Tab-separated table of C-alpha atoms and ligand atoms in Angstrom:
chain	number	residue	atom	x	y	z
J	1028	MET	CA	0.000	0.000	0.000
J	1029	ARG	CA	1.351	3.417	-0.969
J	1030	LEU	CA	1.470	5.644	2.081
J	1031	PRO	CA	0.692	9.317	1.523
J	1032	ALA	CA	3.676	11.637	1.887
J	1033	HIS	CA	2.593	13.016	5.257
J	1034	ARG	CA	2.811	9.476	6.730
J	1035	ARG	CA	6.556	9.879	6.601
J	1036	LEU	CA	6.337	12.730	9.094
J	1037	THR	CA	8.473	12.207	12.144
J	1038	PHE	CA	7.977	13.503	15.651
J	1039	GLY	CA	10.399	16.271	14.662
J	1040	ALA	CA	7.896	17.293	12.035
J	1041	ALA	CA	5.238	17.404	14.712
J	1042	LEU	CA	7.399	19.905	16.585
J	1043	LEU	CA	7.739	21.866	13.357
J	1044	ALA	CA	3.967	21.870	13.159
J	1045	ALA	CA	3.829	23.611	16.517
J	1046	ALA	CA	6.481	26.071	15.350
J	1047	ALA	CA	4.525	26.714	12.168
J	1048	ALA	CA	1.659	27.870	14.335
J	1049	LEU	CA	3.840	30.898	15.116
J	1050	SER	CA	4.098	32.009	11.515
J	1051	PRO	CA	1.346	33.853	9.659
J	1052	ALA	CA	-1.137	31.420	8.172
J	1053	ALA	CA	-1.460	31.261	4.432
J	1054	THR	CA	-4.845	32.925	4.215
J	1055	ALA	CA	-6.930	35.379	6.122
J	1056	HIS	CA	-10.522	36.402	6.286
J	1057	ALA	CA	-12.590	38.463	8.701
J	1058	ALA	CA	-13.287	37.274	12.260
J	1059	VAL	CA	-10.786	34.477	12.276
J	1060	ILE	CA	-8.290	33.756	15.004
J	1061	ARG	CA	-4.872	32.420	14.159
J	1062	PRO	CA	-3.347	29.478	15.970
J	1063	ALA	CA	-2.133	30.708	19.353
J	1064	ALA	CA	1.590	31.307	19.752
J	1065	THR	CA	1.581	29.513	23.105
J	1066	PRO	CA	-1.287	27.117	22.952
J	1067	ALA	CA	-2.686	26.196	26.328
J	1068	GLY	CA	-2.315	22.487	26.823
J	1069	ALA	CA	1.118	22.613	25.169
J	1070	SER	CA	2.565	24.993	27.745
J	1071	THR	CA	5.412	24.236	30.077
J	1072	ALA	CA	3.137	24.486	33.135
J	1073	PRO	CA	2.274	21.058	34.497
J	1074	ALA	CA	-1.031	19.838	33.094
J	1075	PRO	CA	-3.806	19.496	35.682
J	1076	ARG	CA	-4.314	15.923	36.818
J	1077	PRO	CA	-7.609	14.496	35.588
J	1078	ASP	CA	-10.232	14.417	38.330
J	1079	LEU	CA	-11.627	10.921	37.920
J	1080	ASP	CA	-14.254	11.380	40.629
J	1081	ALA	CA	-15.541	14.438	38.772
J	1082	LEU	CA	-15.443	12.408	35.558
J	1083	VAL	CA	-17.695	9.729	37.056
J	1084	ARG	CA	-19.967	12.435	38.468
J	1085	ALA	CA	-20.316	13.940	34.967
J	1086	LEU	CA	-21.207	10.525	33.552
J	1087	ARG	CA	-23.752	9.965	36.341
J	1088	SER	CA	-25.270	13.407	35.666
J	1089	THR	CA	-25.594	12.339	32.037
J	1090	THR	CA	-27.600	9.236	32.937
J	1091	ALA	CA	-29.596	11.231	35.501
J	1092	ALA	CA	-30.503	13.567	32.623
J	1093	GLY	CA	-31.976	10.701	30.612
J	1094	ALA	CA	-29.186	8.726	28.933
J	1095	PRO	CA	-29.384	4.954	29.529
J	1096	GLY	CA	-25.587	4.884	29.721
J	1097	ALA	CA	-22.468	6.997	29.318
J	1098	MET	CA	-18.728	6.398	29.128
J	1099	ALA	CA	-15.427	8.181	28.707
J	1100	ARG	CA	-11.826	7.233	28.031
J	1101	PHE	CA	-8.848	9.461	28.765
J	1102	THR	CA	-5.296	9.092	27.527
J	1103	GLY	CA	-2.459	11.118	28.976
J	1104	PRO	CA	0.930	10.650	30.519
J	1105	GLY	CA	-0.001	7.500	32.471
J	1106	ARG	CA	-2.092	4.474	31.583
J	1107	PRO	CA	-5.348	5.136	29.733
J	1108	VAL	CA	-8.347	5.244	32.017
J	1109	ALA	CA	-11.931	4.466	31.088
J	1110	LYS	CA	-15.143	4.903	33.080
J	1111	ALA	CA	-18.630	3.786	32.225
J	1112	VAL	CA	-22.024	4.005	33.899
J	1113	GLY	CA	-25.434	2.606	33.062
J	1114	VAL	CA	-26.280	0.269	30.201
J	1115	ARG	CA	-25.429	-0.089	26.526
J	1116	ASP	CA	-28.555	-2.161	25.884
J	1117	ARG	CA	-31.791	-1.384	27.716
J	1118	VAL	CA	-33.444	-4.673	26.775
J	1119	GLY	CA	-30.621	-7.140	27.414
J	1120	GLY	CA	-29.296	-5.020	30.302
J	1121	ALA	CA	-25.641	-5.225	29.185
J	1122	ALA	CA	-23.498	-2.679	31.053
J	1123	MET	CA	-21.975	0.241	29.162
J	1124	ASP	CA	-18.608	-0.933	27.874
J	1125	PRO	CA	-15.674	1.363	26.988
J	1126	ARG	CA	-14.555	-1.134	24.330
J	1127	ALA	CA	-17.865	-0.948	22.441
J	1128	ARG	CA	-18.480	0.799	19.137
J	1129	PHE	CA	-21.028	3.521	18.514
J	1130	ARG	CA	-22.140	6.100	15.950
J	1131	ILE	CA	-19.913	9.202	16.203
J	1132	GLY	CA	-22.020	11.621	14.138
J	1133	SER	CA	-20.180	14.785	13.238
J	1134	VAL	CA	-16.832	13.626	14.558
J	1135	THR	CA	-16.888	12.172	11.028
J	1136	LYS	CA	-16.398	15.761	9.818
J	1137	THR	CA	-12.884	15.805	11.255
J	1138	PHE	CA	-12.036	12.600	9.357
J	1139	SER	CA	-13.461	14.158	6.166
J	1140	ALA	CA	-11.486	17.358	6.711
J	1141	VAL	CA	-8.249	15.416	7.247
J	1142	VAL	CA	-8.748	13.524	3.970
J	1143	LEU	CA	-9.519	16.710	2.063
J	1144	LEU	CA	-6.536	18.538	3.572
J	1145	GLN	CA	-4.279	15.619	2.620
J	1146	LEU	CA	-5.564	15.941	-0.946
J	1147	ALA	CA	-4.862	19.680	-0.823
J	1148	ALA	CA	-1.325	18.935	0.427
J	1149	GLU	CA	-0.889	16.620	-2.560
J	1150	GLY	CA	-1.940	19.432	-4.888
J	1151	ARG	CA	-5.113	17.672	-6.043
J	1152	LEU	CA	-7.212	20.711	-5.151
J	1153	GLY	CA	-6.692	24.083	-3.493
J	1154	LEU	CA	-8.370	25.320	-0.318
J	1155	ASP	CA	-9.365	28.504	-2.093
J	1156	ASP	CA	-10.624	26.787	-5.234
J	1157	PRO	CA	-14.274	27.496	-6.007
J	1158	VAL	CA	-16.505	24.434	-5.643
J	1159	GLU	CA	-17.608	25.088	-9.238
J	1160	ARG	CA	-14.145	24.145	-10.538
J	1161	HIS	CA	-14.448	20.582	-9.224
J	1162	LEU	CA	-18.209	20.020	-9.178
J	1163	PRO	CA	-19.526	22.120	-12.052
J	1164	GLY	CA	-23.221	22.925	-11.858
J	1165	LEU	CA	-23.708	21.447	-8.364
J	1166	LEU	CA	-24.570	24.826	-6.834
J	1167	PRO	CA	-25.927	27.967	-8.504
J	1168	ASP	CA	-23.424	29.973	-6.410
J	1169	GLY	CA	-20.611	27.403	-6.624
J	1170	GLY	CA	-18.325	29.948	-8.239
J	1171	ARG	CA	-18.278	32.003	-5.041
J	1172	ILE	CA	-18.116	29.186	-2.493
J	1173	THR	CA	-14.626	27.834	-1.860
J	1174	VAL	CA	-13.373	24.574	-0.400
J	1175	ARG	CA	-12.264	26.503	2.698
J	1176	HIS	CA	-15.775	27.984	3.092
J	1177	LEU	CA	-17.192	24.448	3.196
J	1178	LEU	CA	-14.661	23.173	5.751
J	1179	SER	CA	-15.174	26.197	8.027
J	1180	HIS	CA	-19.001	26.312	7.711
J	1181	ARG	CA	-18.764	29.737	6.117
J	1182	SER	CA	-20.413	28.883	2.788
J	1183	GLY	CA	-23.843	30.214	3.791
J	1184	LEU	CA	-25.424	26.986	2.522
J	1185	PRO	CA	-28.431	26.055	4.667
J	1186	ASP	CA	-28.570	22.736	6.532
J	1187	TYR	CA	-31.015	20.272	4.926
J	1188	THR	CA	-31.373	18.461	8.287
J	1189	ASP	CA	-33.243	21.441	9.789
J	1190	ALA	CA	-36.390	20.592	7.826
J	1191	MET	CA	-35.706	16.844	7.747
J	1192	PHE	CA	-35.662	16.529	11.547
J	1193	GLU	CA	-38.049	19.324	12.474
J	1194	ARG	CA	-40.223	16.588	14.008
J	1195	THR	CA	-37.674	14.311	15.619
J	1196	VAL	CA	-39.090	10.782	15.522
J	1197	PRO	CA	-41.242	11.058	12.368
J	1198	GLY	CA	-38.311	12.780	10.659
J	1199	PHE	CA	-35.955	10.011	11.688
J	1200	GLU	CA	-38.298	7.160	10.766
J	1201	ALA	CA	-38.821	8.725	7.324
J	1202	VAL	CA	-35.077	8.425	6.557
J	1203	ARG	CA	-33.993	5.510	8.757
J	1204	LYS	CA	-33.888	3.084	5.820
J	1205	LYS	CA	-33.505	5.572	3.008
J	1206	VAL	CA	-30.454	5.705	0.757
J	1207	PHE	CA	-29.659	9.139	-0.644
J	1208	SER	CA	-27.044	10.094	-3.183
J	1209	PRO	CA	-24.961	13.081	-2.010
J	1210	ARG	CA	-26.379	15.062	-4.934
J	1211	GLU	CA	-29.912	14.399	-3.675
J	1212	LEU	CA	-29.016	15.740	-0.217
J	1213	VAL	CA	-27.456	18.880	-1.678
J	1214	GLY	CA	-30.490	19.175	-3.945
J	1215	LEU	CA	-32.701	19.614	-0.866
J	1216	VAL	CA	-31.235	23.106	-0.322
J	1217	ARG	CA	-29.697	23.853	-3.722
J	1218	ARG	CA	-31.971	26.808	-4.343
J	1219	ALA	CA	-32.990	27.583	-0.746
J	1220	PRO	CA	-32.226	31.067	0.642
J	1221	ARG	CA	-28.634	31.301	1.899
J	1222	ALA	CA	-27.850	31.836	5.582
J	1223	ALA	CA	-25.210	34.438	4.572
J	1224	GLN	CA	-22.984	35.475	1.673
J	1225	PRO	CA	-20.117	33.023	1.034
J	1226	GLY	CA	-17.298	33.714	3.516
J	1227	ALA	CA	-19.302	36.252	5.532
J	1228	ALA	CA	-20.344	34.266	8.600
J	1229	TYR	CA	-20.123	30.954	10.408
J	1230	ALA	CA	-23.297	28.888	9.998
J	1231	TYR	CA	-23.014	25.182	10.869
J	1232	SER	CA	-24.441	23.060	8.056
J	1233	ASN	CA	-24.215	19.368	7.219
J	1234	THR	CA	-24.580	20.352	3.554
J	1235	ASN	CA	-20.990	21.630	3.608
J	1236	PHE	CA	-19.549	18.259	4.534
J	1237	VAL	CA	-21.725	16.275	2.145
J	1238	ILE	CA	-20.035	18.388	-0.537
J	1239	VAL	CA	-16.636	17.760	1.089
J	1240	GLY	CA	-17.357	14.039	0.585
J	1241	MET	CA	-18.214	14.683	-3.065
J	1242	LEU	CA	-14.946	16.590	-3.512
J	1243	ILE	CA	-13.016	13.660	-2.011
J	1244	GLU	CA	-14.714	11.254	-4.415
J	1245	LYS	CA	-14.135	13.552	-7.380
J	1246	ALA	CA	-10.449	14.119	-6.611
J	1247	THR	CA	-9.630	10.468	-5.928
J	1248	GLY	CA	-12.087	8.532	-8.064
J	1249	HIS	CA	-12.880	6.456	-4.959
J	1250	GLY	CA	-15.714	6.344	-2.452
J	1251	VAL	CA	-15.085	8.177	0.825
J	1252	ALA	CA	-14.976	4.870	2.756
J	1253	GLN	CA	-11.886	3.794	0.829
J	1254	GLU	CA	-10.124	7.095	1.433
J	1255	TYR	CA	-10.834	7.149	5.208
J	1256	GLU	CA	-9.539	3.581	5.311
J	1257	ARG	CA	-6.371	4.130	3.293
J	1258	ARG	CA	-5.378	7.493	4.748
J	1259	ILE	CA	-6.446	7.332	8.414
J	1260	ILE	CA	-7.954	4.067	9.620
J	1261	LYS	CA	-5.255	1.656	8.375
J	1262	PRO	CA	-2.203	3.815	9.149
J	1263	LEU	CA	-3.425	4.447	12.712
J	1264	GLY	CA	-4.710	0.883	13.241
J	1265	LEU	CA	-8.245	2.032	14.111
J	1266	ASP	CA	-9.854	-1.414	14.132
J	1267	ASP	CA	-13.186	-0.191	15.514
J	1268	THR	CA	-13.598	2.666	13.053
J	1269	ALA	CA	-15.465	2.537	9.758
J	1270	TYR	CA	-17.694	4.503	7.450
J	1271	VAL	CA	-20.869	2.429	7.583
J	1272	HIS	CA	-23.246	3.398	4.787
J	1273	PRO	CA	-25.759	2.272	3.654
J	1274	ALA	CA	-25.579	-0.929	5.774
J	1275	THR	CA	-27.802	-0.378	8.798
J	1276	ALA	CA	-26.034	-2.345	11.553
J	1277	VAL	CA	-23.212	-1.270	13.834
J	1278	PRO	CA	-21.030	-4.384	13.527
J	1279	GLY	CA	-19.338	-6.129	16.456
J	1280	ARG	CA	-19.728	-5.278	20.142
J	1281	HIS	CA	-21.622	-2.010	20.156
J	1282	VAL	CA	-23.727	0.398	22.150
J	1283	ARG	CA	-27.432	0.641	21.309
J	1284	GLY	CA	-28.609	4.220	20.801
J	1285	TYR	CA	-31.871	5.613	22.190
J	1286	LEU	CA	-33.574	8.673	20.773
J	1287	HIS	CA	-35.744	10.901	22.953
J	1288	PRO	CA	-39.026	11.827	21.225
J	1289	ASP	CA	-40.105	15.475	21.352
J	1290	GLU	CA	-43.190	14.545	23.376
J	1291	ALA	CA	-42.440	14.523	27.115
J	1292	GLY	CA	-42.823	11.058	28.642
J	1293	ALA	CA	-42.994	9.211	25.299
J	1294	PRO	CA	-40.916	6.013	25.229
J	1295	LEU	CA	-37.353	6.107	23.912
J	1296	VAL	CA	-36.866	4.949	20.318
J	1297	ASP	CA	-34.075	2.443	19.649
J	1298	ALA	CA	-32.325	4.183	16.763
J	1299	THR	CA	-29.291	1.886	16.459
J	1300	GLU	CA	-30.121	0.478	13.030
J	1301	GLN	CA	-30.230	3.087	10.274
J	1302	THR	CA	-28.539	3.735	6.939
J	1303	ALA	CA	-27.109	7.066	8.209
J	1304	SER	CA	-27.490	8.039	4.566
J	1305	TRP	CA	-28.773	11.471	5.581
J	1306	ALA	CA	-25.362	12.084	7.193
J	1307	GLN	CA	-22.778	10.623	4.770
J	1308	ALA	CA	-19.392	12.404	4.987
J	1309	ALA	CA	-20.973	14.773	7.530
J	1310	GLY	CA	-21.688	12.050	10.078
J	1311	ALA	CA	-21.956	8.354	9.083
J	1312	MET	CA	-18.907	6.854	10.824
J	1313	ILE	CA	-18.713	4.517	13.788
J	1314	SER	CA	-15.810	4.249	16.210
J	1315	SER	CA	-14.830	3.433	19.798
J	1316	PRO	CA	-13.384	5.492	22.651
J	1317	ALA	CA	-9.852	4.112	22.157
J	1318	ASP	CA	-9.898	4.777	18.419
J	1319	LEU	CA	-11.167	8.335	18.928
J	1320	ASN	CA	-8.403	8.991	21.471
J	1321	THR	CA	-5.830	7.704	18.976
J	1322	PHE	CA	-7.290	9.720	16.101
J	1323	VAL	CA	-7.420	13.124	17.801
J	1324	SER	CA	-3.996	12.606	19.403
J	1325	ALA	CA	-2.463	11.698	16.044
J	1326	LEU	CA	-4.102	14.673	14.352
J	1327	LEU	CA	-3.026	17.259	16.940
J	1328	GLY	CA	0.356	15.538	17.291
J	1329	GLY	CA	1.059	16.271	13.619
J	1330	ARG	CA	0.952	12.677	12.400
J	1331	LEU	CA	-1.864	13.023	9.856
J	1332	LEU	CA	-1.223	16.346	8.145
J	1333	PRO	CA	1.798	18.350	7.091
J	1334	PRO	CA	2.344	21.432	9.294
J	1335	ARG	CA	0.838	23.993	6.916
J	1336	MET	CA	-2.375	21.980	6.595
J	1337	LEU	CA	-2.710	21.445	10.349
J	1338	ASP	CA	-2.030	25.154	10.743
J	1339	ALA	CA	-4.850	25.939	8.280
J	1340	MET	CA	-7.171	23.632	10.200
J	1341	LEU	CA	-6.434	25.549	13.408
J	1342	VAL	CA	-7.448	28.988	12.080
J	1343	MET	CA	-10.572	29.489	14.154
J	1344	SER	CA	-13.776	31.569	14.090
J	1345	PRO	CA	-15.793	32.073	17.270
J	1346	THR	CA	-19.150	30.291	17.240
J	1347	ASP	CA	-20.663	31.683	20.447
J	1348	ALA	CA	-21.128	35.142	21.936
J	1349	ALA	CA	-19.011	34.280	24.987
J	1350	ARG	CA	-16.103	33.405	22.662
J	1351	THR	CA	-15.312	30.116	24.359
J	1352	ARG	CA	-16.259	27.966	21.356
J	1353	PHE	CA	-14.529	28.119	17.973
J	1354	TYR	CA	-14.511	26.357	14.606
J	1355	GLY	CA	-11.542	25.856	12.304
J	1356	LEU	CA	-11.587	23.473	9.316
J	1357	GLY	CA	-13.633	20.465	10.424
J	1358	LEU	CA	-12.325	21.042	13.923
J	1359	ARG	CA	-13.763	22.670	17.034
J	1360	ARG	CA	-11.864	24.423	19.815
J	1361	TYR	CA	-13.301	24.675	23.318
J	1362	ASP	CA	-11.688	27.046	25.809
J	1363	LEU	CA	-12.308	25.429	29.175
J	1364	THR	CA	-12.899	27.358	32.391
J	1365	CYS	CA	-9.361	26.634	33.638
J	1366	GLY	CA	-7.832	28.197	30.501
J	1367	VAL	CA	-6.934	24.901	28.802
J	1368	ARG	CA	-7.859	24.769	25.125
J	1369	VAL	CA	-8.979	21.501	23.598
J	1370	TYR	CA	-9.502	20.623	19.949
J	1371	GLY	CA	-11.714	18.016	18.349
J	1372	HIS	CA	-15.371	17.587	17.473
J	1373	THR	CA	-18.758	16.787	18.902
J	1374	GLY	CA	-21.300	14.477	17.341
J	1375	THR	CA	-25.030	13.895	17.421
J	1376	VAL	CA	-26.877	11.184	15.548
J	1377	GLN	CA	-30.126	9.640	16.656
J	1378	GLY	CA	-29.361	7.790	19.880
J	1379	TYR	CA	-25.777	8.958	20.366
J	1380	TYR	CA	-23.882	11.987	21.686
J	1381	THR	CA	-20.082	12.039	21.279
J	1382	TYR	CA	-17.175	14.268	22.333
J	1383	ALA	CA	-13.643	13.623	21.000
J	1384	PHE	CA	-11.041	16.220	22.028
J	1385	ALA	CA	-7.317	16.554	22.690
J	1386	THR	CA	-4.918	19.207	23.887
J	1387	ARG	CA	-2.985	21.182	21.268
J	1388	ASP	CA	0.032	18.906	21.540
J	1389	GLY	CA	-2.155	15.796	21.250
J	1390	ARG	CA	-0.700	14.373	24.442
J	1391	ARG	CA	-3.963	14.266	26.381
J	1392	ALA	CA	-7.197	13.110	24.798
J	1393	LEU	CA	-10.746	12.409	25.890
J	1394	ALA	CA	-13.510	10.487	24.137
J	1395	ALA	CA	-16.923	10.551	25.802
J	1396	MET	CA	-20.284	9.248	24.640
J	1397	ALA	CA	-23.838	8.800	25.851
J	1398	ASN	CA	-26.381	6.543	24.199
J	1399	THR	CA	-29.126	9.073	23.791
J	1400	SER	CA	-29.928	12.218	21.813
J	1401	ASN	CA	-32.523	14.955	21.435
J	1402	ARG	CA	-31.916	15.471	25.141
J	1403	GLY	CA	-29.930	18.682	25.564
J	1404	GLN	CA	-29.456	18.269	29.328
J	1405	ALA	CA	-27.755	14.908	28.791
J	1406	ASN	CA	-25.446	16.382	26.156
J	1407	THR	CA	-24.526	19.287	28.430
J	1408	ALA	CA	-23.858	16.917	31.319
J	1409	LEU	CA	-21.639	14.781	29.098
J	1410	GLY	CA	-19.686	17.904	28.161
J	1411	GLY	CA	-18.750	18.091	31.872
J	1412	THR	CA	-16.313	15.227	31.228
J	1413	LEU	CA	-14.045	17.706	29.408
J	1414	GLU	CA	-13.690	19.968	32.460
J	1415	ALA	CA	-13.208	16.932	34.698
J	1416	VAL	CA	-10.250	15.517	32.839
J	1417	PHE	CA	-8.583	18.551	31.269
J	1418	CYS	CA	-9.078	20.959	34.197
J	1419	GLY	CA	-9.048	18.460	37.059
J	1420	GLY	CA	-9.484	20.297	40.355
J	1421	LYS	CA	-8.922	23.657	38.592
J	1422	SER	CA	-12.346	23.795	36.959
J	1423	ALA	CA	-14.342	27.008	37.569
J	1424	SER	CA	-17.018	24.856	39.133
J	1425	GLY	CA	-14.636	24.749	42.091
J	1426	PRO	CA	-12.885	22.046	44.059
J	1427	THR	CA	-14.308	18.720	43.113
J	1428	GLY	CA	-14.198	16.959	46.430
J	1429	ARG	CA	-11.428	14.434	46.301
J	1430	GLY	CA	-11.963	13.468	49.964
J	1431	LEU	CA	-13.549	10.204	50.977
J	1432	ALA	CA	-16.597	11.959	52.358
J	1433	THR	CA	-17.519	13.491	48.989
J	1434	THR	CA	-16.271	10.810	46.611
J	1435	PRO	CA	-19.213	8.888	45.143
J	1436	ARG	CA	-18.934	5.166	45.716
J	1437	PRO	CA	-19.023	3.119	42.501
J	1438	THR	CA	-22.254	1.233	42.009
J	1439	PRO	CA	-22.247	-2.351	40.690
J	1440	ALA	CA	-23.534	-1.047	37.341
J	1441	ASP	CA	-20.389	1.078	36.909
J	1442	ALA	CA	-17.656	-0.407	34.789
J	1443	ASP	CA	-14.244	0.976	35.654
J	1444	ALA	CA	-11.441	-0.221	33.481
J	1445	ASP	CA	-7.788	0.553	32.999
J	1446	LEU	CA	-7.274	-0.516	29.421
J	1447	PRO	CA	-3.978	-1.191	27.673
J	1448	GLU	CA	-3.045	1.306	24.977
J	1449	ARG	CA	-3.052	0.015	21.420
J	1450	GLY	CA	0.345	-0.425	19.824
Y	1680	LIG	C1	-29.414	15.772	13.344
Y	1680	LIG	C2	-30.635	15.692	14.226
Y	1680	LIG	C3	-28.241	16.352	14.084
Y	1680	LIG	C4	-30.480	14.745	15.379
Y	1680	LIG	C5	-27.060	16.633	13.197
Y	1680	LIG	N1	-26.018	15.817	13.350
Y	1680	LIG	O1	-27.036	17.561	12.404
Y	1680	LIG	C6	-24.720	16.057	12.786
Y	1680	LIG	C7	-23.859	16.333	14.011
Y	1680	LIG	C8	-24.261	14.874	11.983
Y	1680	LIG	O2	-23.351	15.452	14.647
Y	1680	LIG	N2	-23.916	17.605	14.434
Y	1680	LIG	C9	-23.666	17.980	15.794
Y	1680	LIG	C10	-31.693	14.610	16.305
Y	1680	LIG	C11	-24.502	19.182	16.159
Y	1680	LIG	C12	-22.267	18.337	16.119
Y	1680	LIG	O3	-21.515	18.839	15.284
Y	1680	LIG	O4	-21.927	18.170	17.270
Y	1680	LIG	N3	-32.351	15.850	16.589
Y	1680	LIG	C13	-31.159	13.980	17.584
Y	1680	LIG	C14	-33.574	16.150	16.120
Y	1680	LIG	C15	-34.131	17.470	16.575
Y	1680	LIG	O5	-34.189	15.405	15.394
Y	1680	LIG	N4	-35.464	17.692	16.119
Y	1680	LIG	O6	-30.970	14.709	18.582
Y	1680	LIG	O7	-30.850	12.783	17.534
């Protein structure tokens, strides 16, 4: 198998990647923030120790908020640590299992961005190329929308899922077994009013990454599955990771996903089996906590992209008024309350919430998931795992009670595993 050029990067090149963050990035547009000169998380100050009691509390808050189960896996200087609470199967009663696979939703976008940036590094397309050059006639305004606009959600293209899932369960059941072509998905909003002029504003839209998938297929002549496999999954040995479309099952040991209906008190819908065709390169992958840890660490550690492409990925726009959340190219940045910055992505598909983040140097990584969705409180609670591990006792929510008196005792349903790192 021919390895792409960036696979020959050494750890020295990863250091160069950090150095490259100091130099002006290749392109600029309004309201973007360049990679920080001294990224938090890569500083010389000792990293806070993960607060594992707070981690378990965050997972318990997630199940208290309506998720049948939740789990997280952290990799850092010591042995990887994984925690799980609740169940991965409500019918069989199997406990949540940190080795199990699940649907990662939009974390897929980071995989898609990496593939596209590798293609850009190989000169197969340019980040500032208009979409029209590669996919003529796809969009009426494709001459003004660039590849970079798609990757940064600054194209102005509306999100076809807004109408599709306006009513959560009927919307889902209408597409659960459907197989769309990417062109059909784009066609749903091809002529719809734009959220903004191309380049003018951040507006998150799955449509952007469906087109990213089309660009990958156009540039390589292969389906996206083959390119994820060849460029990321195989080189990193991600045995639990795959693009599963349009097959409906999550193969192997997996977590069942449960969707909350909009109607209060209505029973949860088991959403595990679906084509995920509505999501495609925007969200149809499955993975496991260990694989997500490996992926985000490799990406931030400079092992998947040459420095100038990683640098481009890290040029961020704020996505919230408080300016603690940012988006780069297929990559989010969260500024935690303790000042640590973490990079990665979140994901939501029916039945599953995911967080996959790492520090700027890639040396500490967290993957967290809950097997529910359409339940904002559960997603927010799951987000508490980030503060627990990356801020430890330094979180703004205050000291986290390490003493015996305040440490929650594990319940029999809690799995608590120290898992060996993959070679
Ligand atoms: C689709 C609706 C959500 C889910 C969506 N998912 O756009 C993409 C993704 C792939 O992961 N995006 C998230 C459904 C936001 C991310 O980047 O983190 N909601 C659900 C509804 C609401 O149907 N009516 O919650 O399962």
